[in-house]
Amino acid sequence: NVIGLNTDTSQPFYLMGVIAAKMGRKAGLVGGMEIPPIQQAFAGFKNGAKSVNPDFPISEAYIGNFTDTTAAKEAALSMIAAGADFVVPNASGATVGGYQAISESGPEVRSFSIFSDFTEVAPNNILGLYVADYAQGVVEVVKSIQDGNAPKENVVFGLKDPKVMSFTFRDDGPVSVPEDIRAEVKAISEKIAAGEIKTGE
């Protein structure tokens, strides 16, 4: 009686890619290591961006670990120097280095907080926040078991589970996502939740 719990990170990253392609010129993705969760997230971002503009340029780099903040910072700075105005770091503990690079590059470089709120690190650059609450996911599964609806296979949480996965826009900063793009992203998010858009394929 064992089931696995996971989150489909390609879904919120797809939304980030849509926003990047609508608001930016080029994106950069800085990863820790080439492992499935990060590859899945980045695939979502690329698919979202390409759904807006098939030719939208995206660079991708992996620093090879999850602790070297300097390497993450240097990778992000390199992408920004090459024209990226949307950069998303995804490297666990090293992620903060990416946000430091973004902050130091000025408000024209945009990003999204992922997993934790990095607004204090890059207060002029963060457009939104993605958070996954695994604990709430466990609560939801336990409730379903108590109700006699125990999952029969591994559970994958996504945008259809707002208590577990949230993607929110920031309204208190000098940069924000315009209302028309927010409306489009909301509609896309609803289609993803309904299974009408596959984000990680």
XYZ file of N, CA, C and O in Angstrom:
804
model
N 0.824 -1.199 0.000
C 0.000 0.000 0.000
C 0.866 1.261 0.000
O 0.790 2.102 0.890
N 1.715 1.359 -0.995
C 2.616 2.511 -1.106
C 2.318 3.249 -2.401
O 2.191 2.633 -3.470
N 2.176 4.577 -2.299
C 2.014 5.398 -3.498
C 3.026 6.527 -3.461
O 3.500 6.929 -2.395
N 3.379 7.012 -4.631
C 4.307 8.123 -4.719
C 3.570 9.438 -4.914
O 2.486 9.472 -5.505
N 4.158 10.515 -4.391
C 3.614 11.859 -4.575
C 4.633 12.694 -5.326
O 5.826 12.689 -5.003
N 4.151 13.430 -6.312
C 5.066 14.271 -7.085
C 4.313 15.497 -7.573
O 3.082 15.547 -7.523
N 5.046 16.490 -8.039
C 4.428 17.666 -8.650
C 4.946 17.809 -10.070
O 6.114 17.528 -10.337
N 4.090 18.236 -10.962
C 4.485 18.437 -12.356
C 4.959 19.885 -12.513
O 4.179 20.793 -12.774
N 6.267 20.086 -12.334
C 6.806 21.444 -12.393
C 6.791 22.032 -13.804
O 6.961 23.236 -13.974
N 6.571 21.188 -14.804
C 6.499 21.737 -16.161
C 5.307 22.678 -16.306
O 5.319 23.580 -17.157
N 4.279 22.498 -15.467
C 3.062 23.296 -15.619
C 3.272 24.767 -15.253
O 2.996 25.652 -16.077
N 3.756 25.101 -14.045
C 3.995 26.516 -13.767
C 5.098 27.106 -14.632
O 5.050 28.295 -14.992
N 6.099 26.292 -14.981
C 7.168 26.802 -15.837
C 6.650 27.099 -17.246
O 7.148 27.997 -17.925
N 5.663 26.357 -17.694
C 5.015 26.653 -18.982
C 4.440 28.068 -18.951
O 4.607 28.835 -19.901
N 3.779 28.415 -17.845
C 3.208 29.757 -17.710
C 4.310 30.816 -17.731
O 4.156 31.875 -18.354
N 5.423 30.533 -17.068
C 6.548 31.465 -17.085
C 7.071 31.666 -18.503
O 7.422 32.782 -18.911
N 7.130 30.568 -19.258
C 7.609 30.665 -20.639
C 6.697 31.505 -21.506
O 7.155 32.293 -22.338
N 5.391 31.362 -21.305
C 4.425 32.183 -22.039
C 4.668 33.660 -21.750
O 4.737 34.495 -22.659
N 4.816 33.995 -20.472
C 5.024 35.388 -20.077
C 6.343 35.916 -20.643
O 6.408 37.038 -21.160
N 7.392 35.107 -20.559
C 8.697 35.529 -21.075
C 8.629 35.838 -22.567
O 9.168 36.856 -23.033
N 7.959 34.977 -23.316
C 7.883 35.177 -24.774
C 7.015 36.380 -25.136
O 7.202 36.997 -26.182
N 6.056 36.719 -24.282
C 5.181 37.857 -24.555
C 5.817 39.183 -24.132
O 5.521 40.235 -24.704
N 6.678 39.142 -23.128
C 7.228 40.374 -22.577
C 8.712 40.582 -22.886
O 9.219 41.695 -22.738
N 9.413 39.529 -23.289
C 10.858 39.629 -23.434
C 11.373 39.361 -24.835
O 10.614 39.106 -25.768
N 12.703 39.404 -24.950
C 13.377 39.167 -26.228
C 14.090 37.816 -26.265
O 14.207 37.190 -27.298
N 14.578 37.392 -25.075
C 15.363 36.158 -25.007
C 15.363 35.688 -23.563
O 15.386 36.498 -22.632
N 15.353 34.375 -23.353
C 15.336 33.825 -21.995
C 16.573 32.983 -21.731
O 17.191 32.441 -22.651
N 16.909 32.874 -20.452
C 18.001 32.017 -20.017
C 17.563 31.165 -18.851
O 16.880 31.648 -17.941
N 17.916 29.882 -18.862
C 17.558 28.941 -17.802
C 18.838 28.389 -17.190
O 19.659 27.806 -17.893
N 19.003 28.582 -15.882
C 20.197 28.102 -15.181
C 19.793 26.960 -14.261
O 19.045 27.157 -13.298
N 20.288 25.767 -14.531
C 19.948 24.604 -13.730
C 21.111 24.136 -12.877
O 22.277 24.444 -13.163
N 20.798 23.380 -11.825
C 21.840 22.797 -10.995
C 22.473 21.606 -11.702
O 23.600 21.679 -12.175
N 21.726 20.519 -11.797
C 22.193 19.333 -12.504
C 21.107 18.849 -13.456
O 19.928 19.133 -13.259
N 21.516 18.106 -14.471
C 20.553 17.595 -15.462
C 19.842 16.373 -14.897
O 20.162 15.236 -15.245
N 18.896 16.635 -14.015
C 18.095 15.570 -13.428
C 16.641 15.786 -13.831
O 16.247 16.906 -14.179
N 15.824 14.728 -13.816
C 14.458 14.832 -14.348
C 13.621 16.010 -13.835
O 12.966 16.680 -14.646
N 13.606 16.333 -12.534
C 12.733 17.436 -12.108
C 13.090 18.778 -12.753
O 12.205 19.566 -13.094
N 14.397 19.031 -12.918
C 14.815 20.293 -13.526
C 14.606 20.241 -15.035
O 14.145 21.214 -15.635
N 14.922 19.128 -15.648
C 14.685 18.984 -17.090
C 13.204 19.135 -17.409
O 12.832 19.749 -18.410
N 12.349 18.577 -16.541
C 10.906 18.675 -16.736
C 10.456 20.135 -16.656
O 9.669 20.609 -17.480
N 10.971 20.848 -15.651
C 10.610 22.252 -15.483
C 11.023 23.065 -16.705
O 10.241 23.857 -17.250
N 12.256 22.863 -17.149
C 12.772 23.633 -18.279
C 12.050 23.274 -19.583
O 11.838 24.127 -20.444
N 11.655 22.007 -19.725
C 10.872 21.614 -20.901
C 9.552 22.377 -20.912
O 9.089 22.841 -21.958
N 8.934 22.497 -19.743
C 7.695 23.257 -19.647
C 7.883 24.700 -20.054
O 7.085 25.260 -20.818
N 8.952 25.325 -19.548
C 9.230 26.720 -19.898
C 9.390 26.877 -21.409
O 8.794 27.765 -22.023
N 10.209 25.998 -21.989
C 10.463 26.095 -23.433
C 9.191 25.867 -24.242
O 8.940 26.587 -25.224
N 8.372 24.916 -23.822
C 7.119 24.659 -24.538
C 6.165 25.843 -24.429
O 5.466 26.188 -25.389
N 6.121 26.471 -23.244
C 5.267 27.636 -23.075
C 5.704 28.787 -23.958
O 4.884 29.430 -24.630
N 7.013 29.047 -23.974
C 7.531 30.136 -24.804
C 7.288 29.863 -26.289
O 6.857 30.750 -27.030
N 7.537 28.622 -26.706
C 7.380 28.279 -28.125
C 5.916 28.318 -28.555
O 5.619 28.498 -29.736
N 4.983 28.153 -27.597
C 3.568 28.244 -27.952
C 3.192 29.672 -28.351
O 2.217 29.880 -29.074
N 3.973 30.632 -27.876
C 3.756 32.041 -28.220
C 4.548 32.417 -29.463
O 4.052 33.055 -30.381
N 5.814 32.005 -29.466
C 6.720 32.335 -30.569
C 7.666 31.158 -30.775
O 8.588 30.955 -29.985
N 7.455 30.371 -31.831
C 8.300 29.193 -32.064
C 9.782 29.520 -32.193
O 10.628 28.637 -32.005
N 10.095 30.767 -32.511
C 11.492 31.166 -32.702
C 12.068 31.926 -31.514
O 13.149 32.505 -31.600
N 11.336 31.953 -30.396
C 11.821 32.676 -29.219
C 13.114 32.028 -28.721
O 13.142 30.838 -28.417
N 14.207 32.795 -28.623
C 15.494 32.195 -28.240
C 15.587 31.924 -26.740
O 15.246 32.774 -25.915
N 16.051 30.731 -26.397
C 16.222 30.328 -25.002
C 17.573 29.633 -24.854
O 17.862 28.672 -25.563
N 18.388 30.131 -23.936
C 19.657 29.461 -23.636
C 19.505 28.683 -22.330
O 18.703 29.037 -21.465
N 20.279 27.641 -22.200
C 20.134 26.721 -21.067
C 21.518 26.289 -20.612
O 22.367 25.952 -21.444
N 21.759 26.314 -19.302
C 23.064 25.905 -18.776
C 22.883 25.208 -17.437
O 21.972 25.535 -16.671
N 23.769 24.251 -17.165
C 23.764 23.539 -15.888
C 25.125 23.738 -15.224
O 26.171 23.595 -15.877
N 25.103 24.054 -13.920
C 26.365 24.319 -13.223
C 26.989 23.051 -12.648
O 28.123 23.064 -12.191
N 26.251 21.947 -12.634
C 26.807 20.668 -12.203
C 26.691 20.367 -10.721
O 27.194 19.347 -10.257
N 26.029 21.242 -9.968
C 25.839 20.991 -8.534
C 24.699 21.878 -8.041
O 24.101 22.622 -8.816
N 24.414 21.793 -6.736
C 23.326 22.590 -6.168
C 23.796 23.539 -5.065
O 22.991 24.060 -4.310
N 25.099 23.753 -4.983
C 25.631 24.548 -3.876
C 26.468 25.750 -4.302
O 26.670 26.665 -3.501
N 26.948 25.777 -5.525
C 27.887 26.816 -5.959
C 27.131 28.066 -6.427
O 26.799 28.207 -7.602
N 26.877 28.968 -5.489
C 26.134 30.187 -5.843
C 26.908 31.040 -6.844
O 26.306 31.695 -7.700
N 28.237 31.022 -6.747
C 29.052 31.818 -7.677
C 28.893 31.306 -9.102
O 28.776 32.101 -10.051
N 28.873 29.993 -9.274
C 28.707 29.419 -10.613
C 27.337 29.766 -11.184
O 27.210 30.086 -12.373
N 26.305 29.712 -10.341
C 24.959 30.063 -10.803
C 24.909 31.535 -11.203
O 24.293 31.897 -12.217
N 25.563 32.372 -10.411
C 25.595 33.801 -10.717
C 26.316 34.062 -12.033
O 25.841 34.826 -12.885
N 27.454 33.419 -12.216
C 28.234 33.615 -13.443
C 27.481 33.126 -14.668
O 27.519 33.766 -15.730
N 26.779 31.996 -14.529
C 25.995 31.468 -15.659
C 24.894 32.442 -16.033
O 24.655 32.707 -17.223
N 24.215 32.991 -15.027
C 23.139 33.951 -15.293
C 23.694 35.230 -15.918
O 23.121 35.768 -16.872
N 24.819 35.731 -15.388
C 25.424 36.947 -15.942
C 25.827 36.745 -17.397
O 25.684 37.650 -18.225
N 26.322 35.553 -17.707
C 26.716 35.249 -19.085
C 25.513 35.296 -20.022
O 25.591 35.840 -21.135
N 24.404 34.734 -19.567
C 23.180 34.755 -20.377
C 22.669 36.186 -20.566
O 22.250 36.572 -21.665
N 22.714 36.967 -19.502
C 22.246 38.351 -19.573
C 23.134 39.154 -20.515
O 22.648 39.962 -21.315
N 24.454 38.916 -20.448
C 25.380 39.604 -21.347
C 25.109 39.253 -22.803
O 25.363 40.053 -23.716
N 24.548 38.053 -23.024
C 24.238 37.606 -24.387
C 22.833 38.028 -24.821
O 22.360 37.608 -25.873
N 22.174 38.834 -24.005
C 20.888 39.395 -24.418
C 19.654 38.859 -23.738
O 18.540 39.284 -24.064
N 19.808 37.929 -22.786
C 18.629 37.394 -22.107
C 18.037 38.443 -21.168
O 18.758 39.008 -20.337
N 16.748 38.727 -21.330
C 16.093 39.666 -20.416
C 15.058 38.961 -19.539
O 14.346 39.611 -18.770
N 14.986 37.636 -19.641
C 14.226 36.800 -18.711
C 15.142 35.662 -18.308
O 15.584 34.897 -19.163
N 15.435 35.553 -17.015
C 16.329 34.502 -16.541
C 15.685 33.809 -15.347
O 15.213 34.472 -14.419
N 15.666 32.478 -15.388
C 15.090 31.708 -14.290
C 16.122 30.698 -13.796
O 16.475 29.767 -14.518
N 16.626 30.886 -12.563
C 17.546 29.895 -11.994
C 16.782 28.800 -11.262
O 15.781 29.071 -10.598
N 17.263 27.579 -11.383
C 16.621 26.429 -10.728
C 17.736 25.491 -10.293
O 18.043 24.507 -10.949
N 18.372 25.832 -9.150
C 19.557 25.096 -8.723
C 19.603 24.910 -7.219
O 20.670 24.962 -6.603
N 18.455 24.716 -6.594
C 18.363 24.465 -5.155
C 19.114 25.554 -4.387
O 18.855 26.734 -4.569
N 20.078 25.175 -3.544
C 20.776 26.147 -2.715
C 21.557 27.186 -3.499
O 21.781 28.304 -3.011
N 21.989 26.830 -4.701
C 22.767 27.762 -5.521
C 21.892 28.778 -6.248
O 22.397 29.746 -6.819
N 20.583 28.573 -6.190
C 19.651 29.422 -6.946
C 19.826 30.903 -6.620
O 19.713 31.758 -7.505
N 20.129 31.213 -5.367
C 20.230 32.618 -4.958
C 21.285 33.362 -5.772
O 21.151 34.568 -6.029
N 22.324 32.661 -6.220
C 23.345 33.304 -7.053
C 22.765 33.820 -8.352
O 23.152 34.895 -8.832
N 21.829 33.065 -8.916
C 21.170 33.517 -10.141
C 20.372 34.783 -9.911
O 20.408 35.717 -10.723
N 19.666 34.839 -8.781
C 18.878 36.037 -8.489
C 19.771 37.238 -8.188
O 19.411 38.378 -8.496
N 20.945 37.003 -7.616
C 21.892 38.096 -7.395
C 22.332 38.695 -8.731
O 22.396 39.921 -8.883
N 22.593 37.822 -9.708
C 22.983 38.297 -11.034
C 21.860 39.096 -11.681
O 22.086 40.153 -12.279
N 20.663 38.604 -11.534
C 19.491 39.280 -12.103
C 19.327 40.661 -11.487
O 19.137 41.658 -12.182
N 19.438 40.734 -10.163
C 19.276 42.004 -9.460
C 20.330 43.018 -9.881
O 20.029 44.198 -10.122
N 21.563 42.562 -9.991
C 22.671 43.456 -10.335
C 22.622 43.922 -11.784
O 23.305 44.889 -12.148
N 21.799 43.265 -12.601
C 21.733 43.604 -14.031
C 20.669 44.637 -14.354
O 20.487 45.001 -15.512
N 19.933 45.095 -13.342
C 18.954 46.156 -13.558
C 17.543 45.637 -13.768
O 17.334 44.447 -14.037
N 16.550 46.537 -13.658
C 15.136 46.128 -13.696
C 14.651 45.647 -15.060
O 13.554 45.090 -15.153
N 15.463 45.830 -16.111
C 15.024 45.347 -17.423
C 15.155 43.831 -17.544
O 14.623 43.228 -18.483
N 15.864 43.202 -16.604
C 15.956 41.736 -16.578
C 14.908 41.224 -15.603
O 14.884 41.598 -14.447
N 14.034 40.350 -16.092
C 12.907 39.880 -15.286
C 13.107 38.419 -14.872
O 13.865 37.681 -15.502
N 12.375 38.014 -13.831
C 12.449 36.633 -13.380
C 11.194 36.285 -12.587
O 10.298 37.115 -12.420
N 11.164 35.068 -12.104
C 10.091 34.557 -11.255
C 10.721 33.876 -10.053
O 11.737 33.201 -10.186
N 10.149 34.053 -8.880
C 10.582 33.285 -7.719
C 10.067 31.858 -7.868
O 8.904 31.656 -8.211
N 10.943 30.896 -7.590
C 10.504 29.503 -7.657
C 10.778 28.813 -6.325
O 11.847 28.967 -5.741
N 9.788 28.112 -5.831
C 9.839 27.316 -4.605
C 9.895 28.172 -3.334
O 9.241 27.875 -2.357
N 10.724 29.221 -3.335
C 10.798 30.152 -2.206
C 10.664 31.570 -2.741
O 10.806 31.811 -3.942
N 10.415 32.515 -1.839
C 10.259 33.909 -2.245
C 11.617 34.610 -2.223
O 12.187 34.857 -1.159
N 12.128 34.915 -3.414
C 13.424 35.577 -3.538
C 13.278 37.075 -3.819
O 14.223 37.711 -4.294
N 12.119 37.630 -3.511
C 11.862 39.030 -3.807
C 12.873 39.945 -3.126
O 13.286 40.962 -3.699
N 13.300 39.597 -1.921
C 14.271 40.444 -1.229
C 15.617 40.463 -1.935
O 16.349 41.443 -1.853
N 15.941 39.382 -2.642
C 17.223 39.321 -3.353
C 17.167 40.147 -4.638
O 18.127 40.830 -4.996
N 16.025 40.084 -5.324
C 15.866 40.806 -6.593
C 14.542 41.574 -6.580
O 13.618 41.251 -7.324
N 14.443 42.610 -5.738
C 13.154 43.292 -5.537
C 12.622 44.016 -6.767
O 11.412 44.256 -6.856
N 13.504 44.343 -7.703
C 13.075 45.086 -8.891
C 12.864 44.211 -10.115
O 12.631 44.730 -11.219
N 12.947 42.897 -9.933
C 12.967 41.992 -11.088
C 11.918 40.886 -11.054
O 11.592 40.308 -12.096
N 11.412 40.558 -9.876
C 10.522 39.411 -9.709
C 9.101 39.767 -10.145
O 8.517 40.730 -9.662
N 8.554 38.963 -11.064
C 7.193 39.187 -11.568
C 6.144 38.325 -10.880
O 4.965 38.687 -10.841
N 6.555 37.176 -10.380
C 5.584 36.256 -9.789
C 6.274 35.191 -8.977
O 7.507 35.127 -8.917
N 5.475 34.363 -8.348
C 5.994 33.362 -7.429
C 5.316 32.014 -7.664
O 4.089 31.929 -7.723
N 6.159 30.977 -7.796
C 5.657 29.604 -7.867
C 6.049 28.875 -6.589
O 7.224 28.860 -6.201
N 5.060 28.280 -5.929
C 5.311 27.531 -4.696
C 4.599 26.185 -4.768
O 3.450 26.110 -5.217
N 5.280 25.140 -4.326
C 4.665 23.813 -4.204
C 4.635 23.438 -2.737
O 5.680 23.398 -2.079
N 3.470 23.174 -2.214
C 3.299 22.825 -0.806
C 3.059 21.323 -0.690
O 1.921 20.853 -0.706
N 4.156 20.557 -0.588
C 4.045 19.100 -0.528
C 3.258 18.648 0.703
O 2.515 17.671 0.653
N 3.433 19.382 1.819
C 2.731 19.003 3.044
C 1.222 19.032 2.823
O 0.501 18.138 3.279
N 0.753 20.053 2.109
C -0.669 20.139 1.828
C -1.105 18.993 0.920
O -2.213 18.474 1.036
N -0.203 18.574 0.041
C -0.499 17.432 -0.814
C -0.699 16.163 -0.009
O -1.606 15.369 -0.277
N 0.152 15.975 0.991
C 0.012 14.808 1.864
C -1.329 14.861 2.590
O -2.036 13.852 2.707
N -1.689 16.054 3.081
C -2.974 16.219 3.770
C -4.124 15.833 2.847
O -5.061 15.130 3.253
N -4.049 16.283 1.591
C -5.125 15.978 0.641
C -5.240 14.473 0.400
O -6.340 13.926 0.316
N -4.108 13.791 0.286
C -4.129 12.346 0.052
C -4.691 11.619 1.271
O -5.502 10.691 1.147
N -4.274 12.037 2.469
C -4.786 11.401 3.687
C -6.297 11.576 3.789
O -7.030 10.644 4.146
N -6.779 12.767 3.449
C -8.223 13.006 3.472
C -8.949 12.061 2.518
O -10.007 11.513 2.840
N -8.384 11.888 1.327
C -9.030 11.012 0.348
C -9.056 9.564 0.839
O -10.016 8.832 0.597
N -7.988 9.149 1.553
C -7.954 7.796 2.105
C -9.024 7.645 3.190
O -9.764 6.657 3.237
N -9.127 8.677 4.050
C -10.130 8.651 5.111
C -11.549 8.612 4.535
O -12.453 8.030 5.125
N -11.732 9.230 3.393
C -13.049 9.264 2.756
C -13.333 8.016 1.935
O -14.374 7.915 1.274
N -12.391 7.077 1.938
C -12.573 5.845 1.194
C -12.238 5.946 -0.275
O -12.600 5.072 -1.076
N -11.513 7.017 -0.646
C -11.132 7.216 -2.058
C -9.615 7.173 -2.210
O -9.014 8.066 -2.812
N -9.005 6.170 -1.642
C -7.546 6.057 -1.690
C -7.051 6.003 -3.131
O -7.630 5.302 -3.970
N -5.987 6.756 -3.444
C -5.434 6.717 -4.811
C -4.983 5.308 -5.166
O -4.442 4.589 -4.321
N -5.205 4.938 -6.401
C -4.823 3.599 -6.851
C -3.489 3.618 -7.598
O -2.985 2.582 -8.009
N -2.943 4.806 -7.807
C -1.652 4.940 -8.477
C -0.951 6.185 -7.942
O -1.516 6.937 -7.140
N 0.275 6.386 -8.363
C 1.036 7.540 -7.902
C 0.281 8.844 -8.190
O -0.375 8.971 -9.223
N 0.389 9.782 -7.269
C -0.332 11.050 -7.384
C 0.611 12.124 -7.904
O 1.705 12.328 -7.364
N 0.196 12.805 -8.968
C 0.972 13.918 -9.517
C 0.140 15.193 -9.380
O -0.903 15.341 -10.002
N 0.610 16.087 -8.535
C -0.097 17.343 -8.328
C 0.289 18.353 -9.405
O 1.420 18.374 -9.884
N -0.682 19.195 -9.768
C -0.419 20.210 -10.778
C -1.277 21.435 -10.530
O -1.797 21.651 -9.431
N -1.463 22.239 -11.550
C -2.252 23.460 -11.421
C -3.712 23.177 -11.095
O -4.438 24.064 -10.652
N -4.139 21.927 -11.288
C -5.495 21.536 -10.912
C -5.654 21.428 -9.403
O -6.765 21.266 -8.895
N -4.538 21.497 -8.683
C -4.528 21.356 -7.225
C -4.009 22.647 -6.585
O -2.859 22.718 -6.139
N -4.824 23.702 -6.547
C -4.348 25.006 -6.079
C -3.870 25.031 -4.636
O -3.081 25.903 -4.266
N -4.320 24.079 -3.812
C -3.827 24.038 -2.435
C -2.374 23.570 -2.372
O -1.656 23.856 -1.422
N -1.961 22.832 -3.402
C -0.614 22.268 -3.430
C 0.314 23.097 -4.303
O 1.462 23.369 -3.945
N -0.164 23.519 -5.464
C 0.663 24.258 -6.420
C 0.037 25.615 -6.697
O -1.117 25.690 -7.130
N 0.800 26.664 -6.453
C 0.275 28.004 -6.724
C 1.245 28.806 -7.579
O 2.466 28.714 -7.413
N 0.691 29.559 -8.491
C 1.473 30.480 -9.327
C 0.769 31.828 -9.244
O -0.355 31.980 -9.717
N 1.412 32.784 -8.599
C 0.780 34.071 -8.352
C 1.619 35.210 -8.919
O 2.853 35.110 -9.004
N 0.939 36.288 -9.268
C 1.621 37.475 -9.775
C 1.950 38.419 -8.632
O 1.241 38.472 -7.624
N 2.993 39.169 -8.814
C 3.403 40.149 -7.814
C 2.820 41.512 -8.186
O 2.866 41.925 -9.335
N 2.307 42.205 -7.186
C 1.684 43.508 -7.429
C 2.363 44.655 -6.698
O 1.981 45.805 -6.876
N 3.383 44.345 -5.892
C 3.965 45.384 -5.050
C 5.317 45.884 -5.541
O 6.018 46.596 -4.829
N 5.695 45.523 -6.761
C 7.017 45.904 -7.240
C 6.971 46.876 -8.404
O 5.904 47.210 -8.926
N 8.145 47.335 -8.823
C 8.219 48.282 -9.938
C 7.954 47.640 -11.298
O 7.729 48.340 -12.278
N 7.986 46.318 -11.352
C 7.680 45.602 -12.600
C 6.507 44.671 -12.344
O 6.356 44.125 -11.249
N 5.661 44.527 -13.331
C 4.514 43.629 -13.171
C 4.062 43.122 -14.533
O 4.426 43.672 -15.575
N 3.283 42.069 -14.509
C 2.730 41.496 -15.736
C 1.453 42.257 -16.081
O 0.558 42.372 -15.238
N 1.344 42.797 -17.301
C 0.147 43.553 -17.696
C -1.124 42.718 -17.582
O -1.090 41.490 -17.691
N -2.235 43.390 -17.378
C -3.507 42.706 -17.143
C -3.926 41.822 -18.313
O -4.500 40.755 -18.106
N -3.653 42.254 -19.545
C -4.076 41.438 -20.683
C -3.308 40.119 -20.737
O -3.880 39.061 -21.035
N -2.027 40.163 -20.387
C -1.235 38.933 -20.362
C -1.663 38.062 -19.183
O -1.738 36.837 -19.301
N -1.988 38.682 -18.051
C -2.480 37.914 -16.904
C -3.744 37.146 -17.273
O -3.907 35.984 -16.891
N -4.625 37.796 -18.013
C -5.873 37.139 -18.408
C -5.580 35.949 -19.322
O -6.199 34.881 -19.185
N -4.641 36.127 -20.250
C -4.271 35.025 -21.140
C -3.665 33.866 -20.344
O -3.981 32.696 -20.581
N -2.788 34.199 -19.402
C -2.132 33.173 -18.596
C -3.154 32.431 -17.740
O -3.070 31.210 -17.571
N -4.118 33.146 -17.210
C -5.177 32.502 -16.415
C -5.945 31.491 -17.266
O -6.221 30.377 -16.835
N -6.269 31.889 -18.503
C -7.000 30.986 -19.392
C -6.156 29.759 -19.738
O -6.663 28.624 -19.772
N -4.867 29.975 -19.969
C -3.965 28.862 -20.271
C -3.841 27.941 -19.060
O -3.863 26.710 -19.183
N -3.732 28.541 -17.867
C -3.627 27.752 -16.641
C -4.849 26.858 -16.457
O -4.728 25.690 -16.063
N -6.008 27.394 -16.759
C -7.240 26.603 -16.632
C -7.250 25.448 -17.628
O -7.712 24.342 -17.319
N -6.724 25.676 -18.829
C -6.651 24.600 -19.822
C -5.659 23.518 -19.395
O -5.886 22.329 -19.601
N -4.551 23.948 -18.795
C -3.569 22.977 -18.290
C -4.208 22.133 -17.189
O -4.089 20.906 -17.159
N -4.921 22.797 -16.270
C -5.570 22.097 -15.153
C -6.596 21.095 -15.656
O -6.786 20.030 -15.052
N -7.236 21.427 -16.769
C -8.265 20.548 -17.340
C -7.672 19.449 -18.211
O -8.402 18.591 -18.731
N -6.351 19.479 -18.399
C -5.709 18.466 -19.211
C -5.752 18.743 -20.697
O -5.415 17.876 -21.512
N -6.143 19.958 -21.074
C -6.262 20.302 -22.494
C -4.925 20.714 -23.104
O -4.780 20.720 -24.326
N -3.973 21.117 -22.272
C -2.635 21.484 -22.742
C -1.631 20.606 -22.033
O -1.620 20.535 -20.805
N -0.794 19.910 -22.790
C 0.273 19.092 -22.227
C 1.550 19.939 -22.191
O 1.998 20.419 -23.225
N 2.094 20.124 -21.000
C 3.167 21.098 -20.844
C 4.573 20.519 -20.936
O 5.516 21.233 -21.279
N 4.729 19.245 -20.626
C 6.076 18.708 -20.521
C 6.491 17.806 -21.669
O 7.517 17.152 -21.604
N 5.685 17.750 -22.719
C 5.976 16.807 -23.807
C 6.638 17.509 -24.973
O 6.537 18.712 -25.112
